[in-house]
DNA sequence: GGCGCGACTTTACAAATGTTAAGAACAGCT
DNA sequence: AGCTGTTCTTAACATTTGTAAAGTCGCGCC
């Protein structure tokens, strides 16, 4: 919970009253094991989910049953802001690692947004940033070839995880299998493996047994043609 | 304006009071020519934009200057809901055809959401559906090869344009050049042309001089492995 | 310590897509 | 109607990515 509040604070000033409102909102914590489904697509939703620790995937199946990961959630992310409006999600939310999740009822969620305009803004800012991340990923999928795409992914993870204090000098956890990473990058696991090898041999990144470390962030950014502005890492004035 | 209200009504019941609030909110209309920039990325925003007629692209450049289209707006779409929160957009919004746009100040926009919970919900529902569309497009870019991707695009356009009464028995306008379509689909215009040829020769779609017609919607859906649930075309209960 | 299973890696080959270039069709203008 | 620039179409060839298969590695379990 504190990590979440800290993350919010990094983008937007919150009053002490608001922070307390958030903390005391009656969150209920749950744990999920790797591969467990946290929210099922189409299922009627009456709770919102906040990821406290771990990694999640937002996965979507087409009519032939192929799974595509369309987004990755990290600690501090609200997993289903849009579910509050639509009453359901179009995608499954799946635990990629053991996860701690804090849930809150939609009615309590809506009450919070009614009580404080700042809190409401905070939630929708999460949605706006998720939108930016998806737009950047569409750009990556559409205009970058294999290795650059994966470089983009590492750049983004480095920054998103640093924001919540998870990425450090030692690198960061990245508990996706190569198959899962390939499902996100829209390539086969064979080709993903080729791309990882390239990054490794260029001394840009190490990635093994669920742990990643960026060795040369500038080089990685150059390869990915990466511009971090879309992550809105600084305070957002208004 | 009426088209917009009609579109909202198709997804959510609005009271007459709410409809009037919307209509009388002090919209200012503007016209843009093809290729004009409606909103520039990074620019400080104090108005929200509603597209009354025409087509827009949401385009993003990487650090090497390559343009990628990350979304397409059609009549009845709010173009920059997230701009109200962030005060700017991460992408340019560009007119793909002559466009009529209704603008409203952010402060008036926020006032509307304060006055009516239904109107607020309506705006955020737009954002939620845009999110679904982007997720579906990430899936298409990641897991469908050339021809299926383009088939997906035609399926989606057919349904989105039918919702606002633009797609009819006669087909629908689709004023993207092949280059622009390729920029959205993440392929070269040469390859896009190959894919269009395939769709044409399979008697699924005709597409020429800015006009498209779906000849065999079921066949197209099958090829694209398309499931329209994500567009939330029916009323959304709560 | 050996077994079994899943994840990672590599290879050879096939298919999809990009690159470059050129000609055809078309639209706007005079 | 003729000129001019853009968009569309096609071709030949290069590169990237997928497919199938097999070998390696690591790790939990007996």
mmCIF file with all atom_site columns, C-alpha atoms in Angstrom, chain A residues 49-222:
data_model
loop_
_atom_site.group_PDB
_atom_site.id
_atom_site.type_symbol
_atom_site.label_atom_id
_atom_site.label_alt_id
_atom_site.label_comp_id
_atom_site.label_asym_id
_atom_site.label_entity_id
_atom_site.label_seq_id
_atom_site.pdbx_PDB_ins_code
_atom_site.Cartn_x
_atom_site.Cartn_y
_atom_site.Cartn_z
_atom_site.occupancy
_atom_site.B_iso_or_equiv
_atom_site.pdbx_formal_charge
_atom_site.auth_seq_id
_atom_site.auth_comp_id
_atom_site.auth_asym_id
_atom_site.auth_atom_id
_atom_site.pdbx_PDB_model_num
ATOM 1   C CA . UNK A 1 49  ? -7.421  -4.539  -8.211  1.00 0.00 ? 49  UNK A CA 1
ATOM 2   C CA . UNK A 1 50  ? -4.192  -2.866  -7.204  1.00 0.00 ? 50  UNK A CA 1
ATOM 3   C CA . UNK A 1 51  ? -0.971  -4.819  -7.646  1.00 0.00 ? 51  UNK A CA 1
ATOM 4   C CA . UNK A 1 52  ? 1.231   -4.549  -4.543  1.00 0.00 ? 52  UNK A CA 1
ATOM 5   C CA . UNK A 1 53  ? 3.992   -6.885  -5.639  1.00 0.00 ? 53  UNK A CA 1
ATOM 6   C CA . UNK A 1 54  ? 4.731   -9.182  -8.536  1.00 0.00 ? 54  UNK A CA 1
ATOM 7   C CA . UNK A 1 55  ? 4.094   -9.036  -12.258 1.00 0.00 ? 55  UNK A CA 1
ATOM 8   C CA . UNK A 1 56  ? 0.886   -9.548  -14.212 1.00 0.00 ? 56  UNK A CA 1
ATOM 9   C CA . UNK A 1 57  ? -0.014  -9.960  -17.852 1.00 0.00 ? 57  UNK A CA 1
ATOM 10  C CA . UNK A 1 58  ? -3.112  -8.710  -19.601 1.00 0.00 ? 58  UNK A CA 1
ATOM 11  C CA . UNK A 1 59  ? -3.839  -11.470 -22.069 1.00 0.00 ? 59  UNK A CA 1
ATOM 12  C CA . UNK A 1 60  ? -6.353  -11.712 -24.852 1.00 0.00 ? 60  UNK A CA 1
ATOM 13  C CA . UNK A 1 61  ? -7.365  -14.678 -26.975 1.00 0.00 ? 61  UNK A CA 1
ATOM 14  C CA . UNK A 1 62  ? -8.565  -14.500 -30.541 1.00 0.00 ? 62  UNK A CA 1
ATOM 15  C CA . UNK A 1 63  ? -11.282 -16.740 -31.947 1.00 0.00 ? 63  UNK A CA 1
ATOM 16  C CA . UNK A 1 64  ? -8.680  -19.387 -32.802 1.00 0.00 ? 64  UNK A CA 1
ATOM 17  C CA . UNK A 1 65  ? -7.456  -19.507 -29.214 1.00 0.00 ? 65  UNK A CA 1
ATOM 18  C CA . UNK A 1 66  ? -4.062  -17.808 -29.707 1.00 0.00 ? 66  UNK A CA 1
ATOM 19  C CA . UNK A 1 67  ? -2.981  -15.895 -26.641 1.00 0.00 ? 67  UNK A CA 1
ATOM 20  C CA . UNK A 1 68  ? -1.439  -12.476 -26.977 1.00 0.00 ? 68  UNK A CA 1
ATOM 21  C CA . UNK A 1 69  ? -0.169  -10.474 -24.029 1.00 0.00 ? 69  UNK A CA 1
ATOM 22  C CA . UNK A 1 70  ? -1.279  -6.884  -24.542 1.00 0.00 ? 70  UNK A CA 1
ATOM 23  C CA . UNK A 1 71  ? 0.159   -5.348  -21.398 1.00 0.00 ? 71  UNK A CA 1
ATOM 24  C CA . UNK A 1 72  ? 2.312   -5.996  -18.366 1.00 0.00 ? 72  UNK A CA 1
ATOM 25  C CA . UNK A 1 73  ? 1.471   -4.813  -14.861 1.00 0.00 ? 73  UNK A CA 1
ATOM 26  C CA . UNK A 1 74  ? 4.094   -4.119  -12.205 1.00 0.00 ? 74  UNK A CA 1
ATOM 27  C CA . UNK A 1 75  ? 3.892   -3.339  -8.495  1.00 0.00 ? 75  UNK A CA 1
ATOM 28  C CA . UNK A 1 76  ? 1.960   -0.144  -7.888  1.00 0.00 ? 76  UNK A CA 1
ATOM 29  C CA . UNK A 1 77  ? -0.264  -0.471  -10.962 1.00 0.00 ? 77  UNK A CA 1
ATOM 30  C CA . UNK A 1 78  ? -4.040  -0.381  -10.856 1.00 0.00 ? 78  UNK A CA 1
ATOM 31  C CA . UNK A 1 79  ? -4.883  -3.397  -12.980 1.00 0.00 ? 79  UNK A CA 1
ATOM 32  C CA . UNK A 1 80  ? -8.437  -2.627  -13.978 1.00 0.00 ? 80  UNK A CA 1
ATOM 33  C CA . UNK A 1 81  ? -9.381  1.046   -13.787 1.00 0.00 ? 81  UNK A CA 1
ATOM 34  C CA . UNK A 1 82  ? -11.547 0.606   -16.858 1.00 0.00 ? 82  UNK A CA 1
ATOM 35  C CA . UNK A 1 83  ? -13.336 -2.296  -15.273 1.00 0.00 ? 83  UNK A CA 1
ATOM 36  C CA . UNK A 1 84  ? -14.950 0.192   -12.892 1.00 0.00 ? 84  UNK A CA 1
ATOM 37  C CA . UNK A 1 85  ? -16.720 1.828   -15.831 1.00 0.00 ? 85  UNK A CA 1
ATOM 38  C CA . UNK A 1 86  ? -17.457 -1.156  -18.035 1.00 0.00 ? 86  UNK A CA 1
ATOM 39  C CA . UNK A 1 87  ? -18.151 -3.623  -15.214 1.00 0.00 ? 87  UNK A CA 1
ATOM 40  C CA . UNK A 1 88  ? -15.825 -6.123  -16.885 1.00 0.00 ? 88  UNK A CA 1
ATOM 41  C CA . UNK A 1 89  ? -12.522 -6.419  -18.692 1.00 0.00 ? 89  UNK A CA 1
ATOM 42  C CA . UNK A 1 90  ? -11.925 -7.563  -22.239 1.00 0.00 ? 90  UNK A CA 1
ATOM 43  C CA . UNK A 1 91  ? -8.764  -9.368  -21.203 1.00 0.00 ? 91  UNK A CA 1
ATOM 44  C CA . UNK A 1 92  ? -7.660  -11.880 -18.615 1.00 0.00 ? 92  UNK A CA 1
ATOM 45  C CA . UNK A 1 93  ? -5.313  -10.612 -15.944 1.00 0.00 ? 93  UNK A CA 1
ATOM 46  C CA . UNK A 1 94  ? -2.853  -13.365 -15.113 1.00 0.00 ? 94  UNK A CA 1
ATOM 47  C CA . UNK A 1 95  ? -0.143  -13.597 -12.471 1.00 0.00 ? 95  UNK A CA 1
ATOM 48  C CA . UNK A 1 96  ? 3.268   -13.937 -14.127 1.00 0.00 ? 96  UNK A CA 1
ATOM 49  C CA . UNK A 1 97  ? 4.847   -14.400 -10.712 1.00 0.00 ? 97  UNK A CA 1
ATOM 50  C CA . UNK A 1 98  ? 3.504   -14.785 -7.196  1.00 0.00 ? 98  UNK A CA 1
ATOM 51  C CA . UNK A 1 99  ? 1.473   -11.630 -6.674  1.00 0.00 ? 99  UNK A CA 1
ATOM 52  C CA . UNK A 1 100 ? 0.037   -9.637  -3.800  1.00 0.00 ? 100 UNK A CA 1
ATOM 53  C CA . UNK A 1 101 ? -3.079  -7.775  -4.815  1.00 0.00 ? 101 UNK A CA 1
ATOM 54  C CA . UNK A 1 102 ? -5.155  -5.271  -2.845  1.00 0.00 ? 102 UNK A CA 1
ATOM 55  C CA . UNK A 1 103 ? -8.794  -5.115  -3.823  1.00 0.00 ? 103 UNK A CA 1
ATOM 56  C CA . UNK A 1 104 ? -11.465 -2.543  -3.153  1.00 0.00 ? 104 UNK A CA 1
ATOM 57  C CA . UNK A 1 105 ? -15.145 -2.608  -4.050  1.00 0.00 ? 105 UNK A CA 1
ATOM 58  C CA . UNK A 1 106 ? -16.259 -0.515  -6.968  1.00 0.00 ? 106 UNK A CA 1
ATOM 59  C CA . UNK A 1 107 ? -18.673 1.342   -4.739  1.00 0.00 ? 107 UNK A CA 1
ATOM 60  C CA . UNK A 1 108 ? -15.899 2.265   -2.328  1.00 0.00 ? 108 UNK A CA 1
ATOM 61  C CA . UNK A 1 109 ? -13.744 3.208   -5.286  1.00 0.00 ? 109 UNK A CA 1
ATOM 62  C CA . UNK A 1 110 ? -16.418 5.503   -6.621  1.00 0.00 ? 110 UNK A CA 1
ATOM 63  C CA . UNK A 1 111 ? -16.937 6.964   -3.171  1.00 0.00 ? 111 UNK A CA 1
ATOM 64  C CA . UNK A 1 112 ? -13.240 7.860   -3.003  1.00 0.00 ? 112 UNK A CA 1
ATOM 65  C CA . UNK A 1 113 ? -13.420 9.648   -6.319  1.00 0.00 ? 113 UNK A CA 1
ATOM 66  C CA . UNK A 1 114 ? -16.463 11.544  -5.089  1.00 0.00 ? 114 UNK A CA 1
ATOM 67  C CA . UNK A 1 115 ? -14.786 12.569  -1.834  1.00 0.00 ? 115 UNK A CA 1
ATOM 68  C CA . UNK A 1 116 ? -11.614 13.859  -3.407  1.00 0.00 ? 116 UNK A CA 1
ATOM 69  C CA . UNK A 1 117 ? -11.037 15.348  -6.820  1.00 0.00 ? 117 UNK A CA 1
ATOM 70  C CA . UNK A 1 118 ? -7.330  14.701  -6.362  1.00 0.00 ? 118 UNK A CA 1
ATOM 71  C CA . UNK A 1 119 ? -7.837  11.003  -5.813  1.00 0.00 ? 119 UNK A CA 1
ATOM 72  C CA . UNK A 1 120 ? -10.106 10.841  -8.811  1.00 0.00 ? 120 UNK A CA 1
ATOM 73  C CA . UNK A 1 121 ? -7.449  12.545  -10.883 1.00 0.00 ? 121 UNK A CA 1
ATOM 74  C CA . UNK A 1 122 ? -4.882  10.113  -9.576  1.00 0.00 ? 122 UNK A CA 1
ATOM 75  C CA . UNK A 1 123 ? -6.837  7.092   -10.745 1.00 0.00 ? 123 UNK A CA 1
ATOM 76  C CA . UNK A 1 124 ? -7.478  8.502   -14.164 1.00 0.00 ? 124 UNK A CA 1
ATOM 77  C CA . UNK A 1 125 ? -3.869  9.474   -14.473 1.00 0.00 ? 125 UNK A CA 1
ATOM 78  C CA . UNK A 1 126 ? -3.063  5.793   -14.099 1.00 0.00 ? 126 UNK A CA 1
ATOM 79  C CA . UNK A 1 127 ? -5.376  5.111   -17.001 1.00 0.00 ? 127 UNK A CA 1
ATOM 80  C CA . UNK A 1 128 ? -3.810  7.888   -19.059 1.00 0.00 ? 128 UNK A CA 1
ATOM 81  C CA . UNK A 1 129 ? -0.330  6.532   -18.491 1.00 0.00 ? 129 UNK A CA 1
ATOM 82  C CA . UNK A 1 130 ? -1.441  3.010   -19.330 1.00 0.00 ? 130 UNK A CA 1
ATOM 83  C CA . UNK A 1 131 ? -2.786  4.501   -22.543 1.00 0.00 ? 131 UNK A CA 1
ATOM 84  C CA . UNK A 1 132 ? 0.612   6.066   -23.290 1.00 0.00 ? 132 UNK A CA 1
ATOM 85  C CA . UNK A 1 133 ? 2.356   2.800   -22.615 1.00 0.00 ? 133 UNK A CA 1
ATOM 86  C CA . UNK A 1 134 ? 0.059   0.982   -25.008 1.00 0.00 ? 134 UNK A CA 1
ATOM 87  C CA . UNK A 1 135 ? 0.546   3.634   -27.668 1.00 0.00 ? 135 UNK A CA 1
ATOM 88  C CA . UNK A 1 136 ? 4.305   3.321   -27.311 1.00 0.00 ? 136 UNK A CA 1
ATOM 89  C CA . UNK A 1 137 ? 4.003   -0.447  -27.594 1.00 0.00 ? 137 UNK A CA 1
ATOM 90  C CA . UNK A 1 138 ? 1.879   -0.173  -30.730 1.00 0.00 ? 138 UNK A CA 1
ATOM 91  C CA . UNK A 1 139 ? 4.615   2.004   -32.118 1.00 0.00 ? 139 UNK A CA 1
ATOM 92  C CA . UNK A 1 140 ? 7.230   -0.565  -31.142 1.00 0.00 ? 140 UNK A CA 1
ATOM 93  C CA . UNK A 1 141 ? 5.284   -3.460  -32.653 1.00 0.00 ? 141 UNK A CA 1
ATOM 94  C CA . UNK A 1 142 ? 4.616   -1.553  -35.821 1.00 0.00 ? 142 UNK A CA 1
ATOM 95  C CA . UNK A 1 143 ? 7.887   0.160   -36.511 1.00 0.00 ? 143 UNK A CA 1
ATOM 96  C CA . UNK A 1 144 ? 10.699  -1.687  -34.768 1.00 0.00 ? 144 UNK A CA 1
ATOM 97  C CA . UNK A 1 145 ? 12.204  -4.995  -35.795 1.00 0.00 ? 145 UNK A CA 1
ATOM 98  C CA . UNK A 1 146 ? 12.972  -7.785  -33.376 1.00 0.00 ? 146 UNK A CA 1
ATOM 99  C CA . UNK A 1 147 ? 15.945  -6.666  -31.368 1.00 0.00 ? 147 UNK A CA 1
ATOM 100 C CA . UNK A 1 148 ? 14.827  -3.045  -31.070 1.00 0.00 ? 148 UNK A CA 1
ATOM 101 C CA . UNK A 1 149 ? 11.440  -4.140  -29.823 1.00 0.00 ? 149 UNK A CA 1
ATOM 102 C CA . UNK A 1 150 ? 12.996  -6.140  -27.022 1.00 0.00 ? 150 UNK A CA 1
ATOM 103 C CA . UNK A 1 151 ? 15.344  -3.266  -26.243 1.00 0.00 ? 151 UNK A CA 1
ATOM 104 C CA . UNK A 1 152 ? 12.272  -1.045  -25.874 1.00 0.00 ? 152 UNK A CA 1
ATOM 105 C CA . UNK A 1 153 ? 10.780  -3.511  -23.430 1.00 0.00 ? 153 UNK A CA 1
ATOM 106 C CA . UNK A 1 154 ? 13.890  -3.496  -21.246 1.00 0.00 ? 154 UNK A CA 1
ATOM 107 C CA . UNK A 1 155 ? 14.110  0.302   -21.317 1.00 0.00 ? 155 UNK A CA 1
ATOM 108 C CA . UNK A 1 156 ? 10.497  0.608   -20.239 1.00 0.00 ? 156 UNK A CA 1
ATOM 109 C CA . UNK A 1 157 ? 10.783  -1.970  -17.486 1.00 0.00 ? 157 UNK A CA 1
ATOM 110 C CA . UNK A 1 158 ? 13.940  -0.382  -16.121 1.00 0.00 ? 158 UNK A CA 1
ATOM 111 C CA . UNK A 1 159 ? 12.152  2.953   -15.748 1.00 0.00 ? 159 UNK A CA 1
ATOM 112 C CA . UNK A 1 160 ? 8.802   1.691   -14.525 1.00 0.00 ? 160 UNK A CA 1
ATOM 113 C CA . UNK A 1 161 ? 10.461  -0.484  -11.921 1.00 0.00 ? 161 UNK A CA 1
ATOM 114 C CA . UNK A 1 162 ? 12.889  2.216   -10.837 1.00 0.00 ? 162 UNK A CA 1
ATOM 115 C CA . UNK A 1 163 ? 9.892   4.453   -10.173 1.00 0.00 ? 163 UNK A CA 1
ATOM 116 C CA . UNK A 1 164 ? 8.655   2.069   -7.486  1.00 0.00 ? 164 UNK A CA 1
ATOM 117 C CA . UNK A 1 165 ? 12.119  1.282   -6.146  1.00 0.00 ? 165 UNK A CA 1
ATOM 118 C CA . UNK A 1 166 ? 12.350  -2.223  -7.577  1.00 0.00 ? 166 UNK A CA 1
ATOM 119 C CA . UNK A 1 167 ? 15.030  -1.644  -10.196 1.00 0.00 ? 167 UNK A CA 1
ATOM 120 C CA . UNK A 1 168 ? 18.347  -0.836  -8.533  1.00 0.00 ? 168 UNK A CA 1
ATOM 121 C CA . UNK A 1 169 ? 22.070  -1.013  -9.304  1.00 0.00 ? 169 UNK A CA 1
ATOM 122 C CA . UNK A 1 170 ? 21.664  -4.775  -9.158  1.00 0.00 ? 170 UNK A CA 1
ATOM 123 C CA . UNK A 1 171 ? 19.131  -4.830  -11.965 1.00 0.00 ? 171 UNK A CA 1
ATOM 124 C CA . UNK A 1 172 ? 15.538  -5.929  -11.531 1.00 0.00 ? 172 UNK A CA 1
ATOM 125 C CA . UNK A 1 173 ? 13.322  -9.004  -11.443 1.00 0.00 ? 173 UNK A CA 1
ATOM 126 C CA . UNK A 1 174 ? 11.693  -9.875  -14.743 1.00 0.00 ? 174 UNK A CA 1
ATOM 127 C CA . UNK A 1 175 ? 9.854   -13.117 -14.122 1.00 0.00 ? 175 UNK A CA 1
ATOM 128 C CA . UNK A 1 176 ? 8.628   -13.769 -17.645 1.00 0.00 ? 176 UNK A CA 1
ATOM 129 C CA . UNK A 1 177 ? 9.564   -16.919 -19.445 1.00 0.00 ? 177 UNK A CA 1
ATOM 130 C CA . UNK A 1 178 ? 10.948  -16.407 -22.917 1.00 0.00 ? 178 UNK A CA 1
ATOM 131 C CA . UNK A 1 179 ? 7.699   -17.771 -24.277 1.00 0.00 ? 179 UNK A CA 1
ATOM 132 C CA . UNK A 1 180 ? 5.720   -15.138 -22.355 1.00 0.00 ? 180 UNK A CA 1
ATOM 133 C CA . UNK A 1 181 ? 8.035   -12.386 -23.466 1.00 0.00 ? 181 UNK A CA 1
ATOM 134 C CA . UNK A 1 182 ? 7.621   -13.586 -27.038 1.00 0.00 ? 182 UNK A CA 1
ATOM 135 C CA . UNK A 1 183 ? 3.841   -13.533 -26.580 1.00 0.00 ? 183 UNK A CA 1
ATOM 136 C CA . UNK A 1 184 ? 4.100   -9.876  -25.657 1.00 0.00 ? 184 UNK A CA 1
ATOM 137 C CA . UNK A 1 185 ? 6.584   -8.957  -28.383 1.00 0.00 ? 185 UNK A CA 1
ATOM 138 C CA . UNK A 1 186 ? 4.546   -10.695 -31.073 1.00 0.00 ? 186 UNK A CA 1
ATOM 139 C CA . UNK A 1 187 ? 7.246   -13.115 -32.141 1.00 0.00 ? 187 UNK A CA 1
ATOM 140 C CA . UNK A 1 188 ? 8.092   -16.772 -31.681 1.00 0.00 ? 188 UNK A CA 1
ATOM 141 C CA . UNK A 1 189 ? 10.155  -17.888 -28.713 1.00 0.00 ? 189 UNK A CA 1
ATOM 142 C CA . UNK A 1 190 ? 12.839  -18.990 -31.150 1.00 0.00 ? 190 UNK A CA 1
ATOM 143 C CA . UNK A 1 191 ? 13.157  -15.549 -32.604 1.00 0.00 ? 191 UNK A CA 1
ATOM 144 C CA . UNK A 1 192 ? 12.956  -13.897 -29.205 1.00 0.00 ? 192 UNK A CA 1
ATOM 145 C CA . UNK A 1 193 ? 15.880  -16.041 -28.177 1.00 0.00 ? 193 UNK A CA 1
ATOM 146 C CA . UNK A 1 194 ? 17.868  -14.807 -31.175 1.00 0.00 ? 194 UNK A CA 1
ATOM 147 C CA . UNK A 1 195 ? 17.120  -11.216 -30.200 1.00 0.00 ? 195 UNK A CA 1
ATOM 148 C CA . UNK A 1 196 ? 18.134  -11.744 -26.577 1.00 0.00 ? 196 UNK A CA 1
ATOM 149 C CA . UNK A 1 197 ? 21.373  -13.242 -27.775 1.00 0.00 ? 197 UNK A CA 1
ATOM 150 C CA . UNK A 1 198 ? 22.057  -10.145 -29.836 1.00 0.00 ? 198 UNK A CA 1
ATOM 151 C CA . UNK A 1 199 ? 21.406  -7.855  -26.878 1.00 0.00 ? 199 UNK A CA 1
ATOM 152 C CA . UNK A 1 200 ? 23.619  -10.005 -24.690 1.00 0.00 ? 200 UNK A CA 1
ATOM 153 C CA . UNK A 1 201 ? 26.457  -10.079 -27.213 1.00 0.00 ? 201 UNK A CA 1
ATOM 154 C CA . UNK A 1 202 ? 26.252  -6.304  -27.659 1.00 0.00 ? 202 UNK A CA 1
ATOM 155 C CA . UNK A 1 203 ? 26.762  -6.002  -23.876 1.00 0.00 ? 203 UNK A CA 1
ATOM 156 C CA . UNK A 1 204 ? 23.515  -4.102  -23.489 1.00 0.00 ? 204 UNK A CA 1
ATOM 157 C CA . UNK A 1 205 ? 21.494  -6.362  -21.189 1.00 0.00 ? 205 UNK A CA 1
ATOM 158 C CA . UNK A 1 206 ? 21.807  -9.540  -19.194 1.00 0.00 ? 206 UNK A CA 1
ATOM 159 C CA . UNK A 1 207 ? 18.684  -11.594 -18.644 1.00 0.00 ? 207 UNK A CA 1
ATOM 160 C CA . UNK A 1 208 ? 18.607  -14.986 -16.981 1.00 0.00 ? 208 UNK A CA 1
ATOM 161 C CA . UNK A 1 209 ? 16.438  -16.921 -14.507 1.00 0.00 ? 209 UNK A CA 1
ATOM 162 C CA . UNK A 1 210 ? 13.978  -14.119 -14.046 1.00 0.00 ? 210 UNK A CA 1
ATOM 163 C CA . UNK A 1 211 ? 16.501  -11.377 -13.421 1.00 0.00 ? 211 UNK A CA 1
ATOM 164 C CA . UNK A 1 212 ? 17.463  -8.599  -15.820 1.00 0.00 ? 212 UNK A CA 1
ATOM 165 C CA . UNK A 1 213 ? 20.195  -6.036  -15.697 1.00 0.00 ? 213 UNK A CA 1
ATOM 166 C CA . UNK A 1 214 ? 20.696  -3.176  -18.097 1.00 0.00 ? 214 UNK A CA 1
ATOM 167 C CA . UNK A 1 215 ? 24.418  -2.753  -18.709 1.00 0.00 ? 215 UNK A CA 1
ATOM 168 C CA . UNK A 1 216 ? 24.300  0.192   -21.087 1.00 0.00 ? 216 UNK A CA 1
ATOM 169 C CA . UNK A 1 217 ? 21.107  2.186   -20.850 1.00 0.00 ? 217 UNK A CA 1
ATOM 170 C CA . UNK A 1 218 ? 22.150  4.785   -23.400 1.00 0.00 ? 218 UNK A CA 1
ATOM 171 C CA . UNK A 1 219 ? 23.109  2.149   -25.909 1.00 0.00 ? 219 UNK A CA 1
ATOM 172 C CA . UNK A 1 220 ? 19.830  0.362   -25.311 1.00 0.00 ? 220 UNK A CA 1
ATOM 173 C CA . UNK A 1 221 ? 17.863  3.570   -25.774 1.00 0.00 ? 221 UNK A CA 1
ATOM 174 C CA . UNK A 1 222 ? 19.678  4.275   -29.011 1.00 0.00 ? 222 UNK A CA 1
#
